[in-house]
Coordinates of C-alpha atoms in Angstrom, one line a residue:
M1324 CA 4.9 16.2 4.2
R1325 CA 4.2 12.5 4.5
S1326 CA 5.1 10.8 7.6
N1327 CA 7.8 7.8 7.7
K1328 CA 4.9 5.4 8.3
E1329 CA 2.9 6.6 5.2
I1330 CA 6.1 6.3 3.2
Q1331 CA 6.8 2.8 4.4
R1332 CA 3.2 1.8 3.8
A1333 CA 3.3 3.1 0.2
A1334 CA 6.5 1.2 -0.4
A1335 CA 4.9 -1.9 0.9
L1336 CA 1.9 -1.4 -1.3
A1337 CA 4.2 -0.9 -4.4
A1338 CA 6.3 -4.1 -3.5
A1339 CA 3.0 -6.2 -3.0
D1340 CA 1.6 -4.9 -6.4
G1341 CA 4.9 -5.7 -8.1
A1342 CA 4.9 -9.2 -6.6
R1343 CA 1.3 -9.7 -7.8
D1344 CA 2.3 -8.6 -11.4
R1345 CA 5.2 -11.0 -11.3
V1346 CA 3.0 -13.9 -10.4
S1347 CA 0.6 -12.9 -13.1
T1348 CA 3.3 -12.7 -15.8
L1349 CA 4.6 -16.2 -14.7
K1350 CA 1.2 -17.7 -15.0
V1351 CA 0.6 -16.1 -18.5
N1352 CA 3.9 -17.5 -19.6
G1353 CA 2.8 -20.9 -18.5
A1354 CA 5.3 -21.2 -15.6
S1355 CA 4.7 -23.9 -13.1
G1356 CA 6.7 -25.7 -10.4
E1357 CA 9.2 -24.1 -8.1
A1358 CA 9.5 -20.7 -9.9
L1359 CA 5.8 -20.1 -9.6
R1360 CA 5.6 -21.4 -6.0
A1361 CA 8.4 -19.1 -5.0
A1362 CA 6.7 -16.1 -6.7
E1363 CA 3.5 -16.8 -5.0
K1364 CA 5.2 -17.1 -1.6
A1365 CA 6.9 -13.7 -2.1
E1366 CA 3.6 -12.2 -3.1
H1367 CA 2.0 -13.5 0.0
A1368 CA 4.8 -12.2 2.2
A1369 CA 4.6 -8.7 0.5
W1370 CA 1.0 -8.5 1.1
S1371 CA 1.4 -9.5 4.7
R1372 CA 4.0 -6.8 5.2
Y1373 CA 1.5 -4.3 3.6
R1374 CA -1.3 -5.3 5.9
D1375 CA 1.0 -5.3 8.9
S1376 CA 2.2 -1.7 8.1
S1377 CA -1.2 -0.2 8.9

């Protein structure tokens, strides 16, 4: 059985990966400006949470 910490780390990784996919999708679709900056900020925060969960 997985510990609570392992579950939280897996969830943080999934969130960070999803945020990265969102930024990539926005870039492919030619997004710029505020929407892209907000997505990049969210991606950065998600990866920070993932790193902090270890």
